[in-house]
Amino acid sequence: MTRYVRQSRNKFGARKIRNAWGEFDSNAEWVRYVELLDMQRKGVISNLQRQVRYEIIPAITYEKTIVLKTKTKVVERVDEKPAHYTCDFQYQQDGVLVIEDAKTDATRKEKDYVLRRKLIKHLIREQNEVAGREVMRFNEWVSTGRTKKNNGK
C-alpha cells in the first residue's frame, strides 16, 4: 500500500511517498521505480539500485606543516569538501551501466540540477573514453503529468 508522508510539499508541489519499497521524493520517481522493477522482472535490465552516490568533484586539499615540541608534522587539510551527485536509479542494460534520474519538466530546469547533470555527464564521458566504448550512460526520465517521455542519452 502506498501512502503519502504527512509533511509540507516541496517547492515543486511534490509529496514524499513511503511504502514497502522505501521512501520516494515524488510520485514520478515512484512510478518510474515500478516500471524499472517490471523491466528487471522481465530481464530487460539487471542490478537495479536506488539513490547511488557519485563524487563529481573531489575534495580540494592542501598540506600544512605543524611544528610540535619534539617534531615537525605535515598534515593534509581539506579546503573544500567534495561535491556529490545522487542518482534516483542505477541499473545494467545491454552491458552498459545506466544512471537515471526521474524528473518533471519543472525540476529538470532547476539550476542546481542542471549543473550536477552536466558534471555527471562529463564524468560518464571520461569513463567511456578511458574504456574506449560506452560503459556508462545517463538517462533523464521526464514525467509530464499523464504523458511520459524518455530523453535517452
PDB file of C-alpha atoms in Angstrom:
ATOM      1  CA  MET A   1       0.000   0.000   0.000  1.00  0.00           C
ATOM      2  CA  THR A   2       1.339   3.403  -0.975  1.00  0.00           C
ATOM      3  CA  ARG A   3       0.896   6.273   1.387  1.00  0.00           C
ATOM      4  CA  TYR A   4       1.973   9.877   1.357  1.00  0.00           C
ATOM      5  CA  VAL A   5       4.210  11.169   4.120  1.00  0.00           C
ATOM      6  CA  ARG A   6       2.479  13.876   6.128  1.00  0.00           C
ATOM      7  CA  GLN A   7       4.660  16.889   5.624  1.00  0.00           C
ATOM      8  CA  SER A   8       4.714  20.067   3.611  1.00  0.00           C
ATOM      9  CA  ARG A   9       5.249  19.757  -0.095  1.00  0.00           C
ATOM     10  CA  ASN A  10       8.487  20.845  -1.697  1.00  0.00           C
ATOM     11  CA  LYS A  11       8.723  23.964  -3.861  1.00  0.00           C
ATOM     12  CA  PHE A  12       7.512  21.994  -6.906  1.00  0.00           C
ATOM     13  CA  GLY A  13       4.451  20.591  -5.100  1.00  0.00           C
ATOM     14  CA  ALA A  14       5.736  17.007  -4.845  1.00  0.00           C
ATOM     15  CA  ARG A  15       4.962  14.897  -1.793  1.00  0.00           C
ATOM     16  CA  LYS A  16       7.206  12.141  -0.483  1.00  0.00           C
ATOM     17  CA  ILE A  17       5.798   8.648  -0.819  1.00  0.00           C
ATOM     18  CA  ARG A  18       6.573   5.895   1.682  1.00  0.00           C
ATOM     19  CA  ASN A  19       5.678   2.252   1.018  1.00  0.00           C
ATOM     20  CA  ALA A  20       7.082  -1.271   1.288  1.00  0.00           C
ATOM     21  CA  TRP A  21       9.803  -0.471  -1.292  1.00  0.00           C
ATOM     22  CA  GLY A  22      11.079   2.584   0.578  1.00  0.00           C
ATOM     23  CA  GLU A  23      10.673   6.336   0.510  1.00  0.00           C
ATOM     24  CA  PHE A  24      10.432   8.245  -2.766  1.00  0.00           C
ATOM     25  CA  ASP A  25      10.793  12.000  -3.265  1.00  0.00           C
ATOM     26  CA  SER A  26       7.861  12.215  -5.676  1.00  0.00           C
ATOM     27  CA  ASN A  27       5.099  10.258  -7.359  1.00  0.00           C
ATOM     28  CA  ALA A  28       7.054  10.470 -10.630  1.00  0.00           C
ATOM     29  CA  GLU A  29      10.024   8.725  -9.006  1.00  0.00           C
ATOM     30  CA  TRP A  30       7.720   6.031  -7.580  1.00  0.00           C
ATOM     31  CA  VAL A  31       6.044   5.434 -10.966  1.00  0.00           C
ATOM     32  CA  ARG A  32       9.414   5.061 -12.682  1.00  0.00           C
ATOM     33  CA  TYR A  33      10.632   2.663  -9.989  1.00  0.00           C
ATOM     34  CA  VAL A  34       7.621   0.394 -10.570  1.00  0.00           C
ATOM     35  CA  GLU A  35       8.368   0.434 -14.332  1.00  0.00           C
ATOM     36  CA  LEU A  36      12.023  -0.428 -13.718  1.00  0.00           C
ATOM     37  CA  LEU A  37      11.064  -3.267 -11.345  1.00  0.00           C
ATOM     38  CA  ASP A  38       8.862  -4.690 -14.088  1.00  0.00           C
ATOM     39  CA  MET A  39      11.704  -4.353 -16.625  1.00  0.00           C
ATOM     40  CA  GLN A  40      14.036  -6.152 -14.220  1.00  0.00           C
ATOM     41  CA  ARG A  41      11.488  -8.945 -13.702  1.00  0.00           C
ATOM     42  CA  LYS A  42      11.273  -9.370 -17.499  1.00  0.00           C
ATOM     43  CA  GLY A  43      15.074  -9.466 -17.832  1.00  0.00           C
ATOM     44  CA  VAL A  44      15.399  -6.223 -19.804  1.00  0.00           C
ATOM     45  CA  ILE A  45      17.595  -4.669 -17.080  1.00  0.00           C
ATOM     46  CA  SER A  46      19.502  -6.044 -14.082  1.00  0.00           C
ATOM     47  CA  ASN A  47      21.114  -4.886 -10.826  1.00  0.00           C
ATOM     48  CA  LEU A  48      18.575  -2.133 -10.160  1.00  0.00           C
ATOM     49  CA  GLN A  49      19.678   0.143  -7.316  1.00  0.00           C
ATOM     50  CA  ARG A  50      18.279   3.347  -5.826  1.00  0.00           C
ATOM     51  CA  GLN A  51      19.982   6.506  -4.577  1.00  0.00           C
ATOM     52  CA  VAL A  52      23.544   5.713  -5.678  1.00  0.00           C
ATOM     53  CA  ARG A  53      26.021   8.474  -4.823  1.00  0.00           C
ATOM     54  CA  TYR A  54      28.838   9.616  -7.137  1.00  0.00           C
ATOM     55  CA  GLU A  55      31.669  12.014  -6.368  1.00  0.00           C
ATOM     56  CA  ILE A  56      31.649  14.513  -9.238  1.00  0.00           C
ATOM     57  CA  ILE A  57      34.257  16.935  -7.878  1.00  0.00           C
ATOM     58  CA  PRO A  58      36.924  15.636  -5.499  1.00  0.00           C
ATOM     59  CA  ALA A  59      37.853  17.391  -2.280  1.00  0.00           C
ATOM     60  CA  ILE A  60      40.381  20.204  -2.534  1.00  0.00           C
ATOM     61  CA  THR A  61      43.144  19.621  -0.009  1.00  0.00           C
ATOM     62  CA  TYR A  62      46.430  21.197   0.969  1.00  0.00           C
ATOM     63  CA  GLU A  63      49.342  20.190   3.136  1.00  0.00           C
ATOM     64  CA  LYS A  64      50.095  22.133   6.287  1.00  0.00           C
ATOM     65  CA  THR A  65      53.253  21.868   8.352  1.00  0.00           C
ATOM     66  CA  ILE A  66      52.694  21.837  12.103  1.00  0.00           C
ATOM     67  CA  VAL A  67      55.644  22.370  14.413  1.00  0.00           C
ATOM     68  CA  LEU A  68      55.292  20.435  17.663  1.00  0.00           C
ATOM     69  CA  LYS A  69      57.636  20.420  20.689  1.00  0.00           C
ATOM     70  CA  THR A  70      59.589  17.367  19.568  1.00  0.00           C
ATOM     71  CA  LYS A  71      58.902  17.096  15.835  1.00  0.00           C
ATOM     72  CA  THR A  72      57.513  18.714  12.733  1.00  0.00           C
ATOM     73  CA  LYS A  73      54.419  17.108  11.268  1.00  0.00           C
ATOM     74  CA  VAL A  74      52.880  17.516   7.805  1.00  0.00           C
ATOM     75  CA  VAL A  75      49.105  17.071   7.739  1.00  0.00           C
ATOM     76  CA  GLU A  76      46.601  17.202   4.934  1.00  0.00           C
ATOM     77  CA  ARG A  77      43.737  19.655   5.414  1.00  0.00           C
ATOM     78  CA  VAL A  78      40.503  19.859   3.451  1.00  0.00           C
ATOM     79  CA  ASP A  79      39.980  23.274   1.885  1.00  0.00           C
ATOM     80  CA  GLU A  80      36.745  22.364   0.054  1.00  0.00           C
ATOM     81  CA  LYS A  81      34.610  19.272   0.589  1.00  0.00           C
ATOM     82  CA  PRO A  82      33.847  17.048  -2.413  1.00  0.00           C
ATOM     83  CA  ALA A  83      30.670  17.577  -4.451  1.00  0.00           C
ATOM     84  CA  HIS A  84      28.368  14.588  -4.935  1.00  0.00           C
ATOM     85  CA  TYR A  85      25.593  13.605  -7.297  1.00  0.00           C
ATOM     86  CA  THR A  86      22.963  11.114  -6.119  1.00  0.00           C
ATOM     87  CA  CYS A  87      21.019   9.483  -8.929  1.00  0.00           C
ATOM     88  CA  ASP A  88      17.495   8.151  -8.459  1.00  0.00           C
ATOM     89  CA  PHE A  89      18.281   4.818 -10.126  1.00  0.00           C
ATOM     90  CA  GLN A  90      21.202   2.832 -11.451  1.00  0.00           C
ATOM     91  CA  TYR A  91      20.967  -0.395 -13.436  1.00  0.00           C
ATOM     92  CA  GLN A  92      22.650  -2.515 -16.111  1.00  0.00           C
ATOM     93  CA  GLN A  93      21.166  -2.642 -19.615  1.00  0.00           C
ATOM     94  CA  ASP A  94      22.879  -4.410 -22.533  1.00  0.00           C
ATOM     95  CA  GLY A  95      26.227  -4.351 -20.711  1.00  0.00           C
ATOM     96  CA  VAL A  96      26.047  -0.605 -20.040  1.00  0.00           C
ATOM     97  CA  LEU A  97      25.691   0.977 -16.582  1.00  0.00           C
ATOM     98  CA  VAL A  98      22.730   3.374 -16.781  1.00  0.00           C
ATOM     99  CA  ILE A  99      22.497   6.274 -14.325  1.00  0.00           C
ATOM    100  CA  GLU A 100      18.953   7.634 -14.308  1.00  0.00           C
ATOM    101  CA  ASP A 101      17.003  10.482 -12.761  1.00  0.00           C
ATOM    102  CA  ALA A 102      13.214  10.800 -12.691  1.00  0.00           C
ATOM    103  CA  LYS A 103      12.226  14.428 -13.140  1.00  0.00           C
ATOM    104  CA  THR A 104       9.315  16.650 -14.075  1.00  0.00           C
ATOM    105  CA  ASP A 105       9.631  19.498 -16.565  1.00  0.00           C
ATOM    106  CA  ALA A 106       9.927  21.950 -13.675  1.00  0.00           C
ATOM    107  CA  THR A 107      12.554  20.089 -11.642  1.00  0.00           C
ATOM    108  CA  ARG A 108      14.802  19.345 -14.622  1.00  0.00           C
ATOM    109  CA  LYS A 109      15.269  23.100 -15.187  1.00  0.00           C
ATOM    110  CA  GLU A 110      16.423  23.825 -11.636  1.00  0.00           C
ATOM    111  CA  LYS A 111      19.890  25.462 -11.756  1.00  0.00           C
ATOM    112  CA  ASP A 112      21.500  23.158  -9.198  1.00  0.00           C
ATOM    113  CA  TYR A 113      20.270  20.048 -11.010  1.00  0.00           C
ATOM    114  CA  VAL A 114      21.397  21.354 -14.422  1.00  0.00           C
ATOM    115  CA  LEU A 115      24.936  21.885 -13.119  1.00  0.00           C
ATOM    116  CA  ARG A 116      25.119  18.474 -11.449  1.00  0.00           C
ATOM    117  CA  ARG A 117      23.705  16.806 -14.575  1.00  0.00           C
ATOM    118  CA  LYS A 118      26.439  18.430 -16.679  1.00  0.00           C
ATOM    119  CA  LEU A 119      29.115  17.287 -14.247  1.00  0.00           C
ATOM    120  CA  ILE A 120      27.885  13.679 -14.136  1.00  0.00           C
ATOM    121  CA  LYS A 121      27.660  13.614 -17.949  1.00  0.00           C
ATOM    122  CA  HIS A 122      31.258  14.839 -18.094  1.00  0.00           C
ATOM    123  CA  LEU A 123      32.319  12.080 -15.662  1.00  0.00           C
ATOM    124  CA  ILE A 124      30.494   9.493 -17.790  1.00  0.00           C
ATOM    125  CA  ARG A 125      32.112  10.759 -20.994  1.00  0.00           C
ATOM    126  CA  GLU A 126      35.563  10.464 -19.372  1.00  0.00           C
ATOM    127  CA  GLN A 127      34.836   6.883 -18.243  1.00  0.00           C
ATOM    128  CA  ASN A 128      33.662   5.952 -21.748  1.00  0.00           C
ATOM    129  CA  GLU A 129      36.775   7.489 -23.350  1.00  0.00           C
ATOM    130  CA  VAL A 130      39.079   5.588 -20.989  1.00  0.00           C
ATOM    131  CA  ALA A 131      37.252   2.325 -21.757  1.00  0.00           C
ATOM    132  CA  GLY A 132      37.178   3.025 -25.497  1.00  0.00           C
ATOM    133  CA  ARG A 133      33.467   2.178 -25.672  1.00  0.00           C
ATOM    134  CA  GLU A 134      30.187   3.043 -23.978  1.00  0.00           C
ATOM    135  CA  VAL A 135      30.311   1.606 -20.461  1.00  0.00           C
ATOM    136  CA  MET A 136      28.102   4.229 -18.772  1.00  0.00           C
ATOM    137  CA  ARG A 137      25.070   6.237 -19.893  1.00  0.00           C
ATOM    138  CA  PHE A 138      22.957   8.982 -18.353  1.00  0.00           C
ATOM    139  CA  ASN A 139      19.196   8.804 -18.766  1.00  0.00           C
ATOM    140  CA  GLU A 140      16.768  11.517 -17.712  1.00  0.00           C
ATOM    141  CA  TRP A 141      13.236  10.147 -17.400  1.00  0.00           C
ATOM    142  CA  VAL A 142      10.768  13.020 -17.582  1.00  0.00           C
ATOM    143  CA  SER A 143       7.201  12.793 -16.313  1.00  0.00           C
ATOM    144  CA  THR A 144       4.840  15.474 -17.566  1.00  0.00           C
ATOM    145  CA  GLY A 145       1.596  14.673 -15.807  1.00  0.00           C
ATOM    146  CA  ARG A 146      -0.135  11.895 -17.689  1.00  0.00           C
ATOM    147  CA  THR A 147       2.340  11.684 -20.555  1.00  0.00           C
ATOM    148  CA  LYS A 148       5.880  10.446 -20.115  1.00  0.00           C
ATOM    149  CA  LYS A 149       8.840  10.821 -22.379  1.00  0.00           C
ATOM    150  CA  ASN A 150      12.285   9.276 -22.238  1.00  0.00           C
ATOM    151  CA  ASN A 151      15.210  11.535 -23.085  1.00  0.00           C
ATOM    152  CA  GLY A 152      17.800   8.751 -23.579  1.00  0.00           C
ATOM    153  CA  LYS A 153      21.487   9.567 -23.707  1.00  0.00           C
TER     154      LYS A 153
END
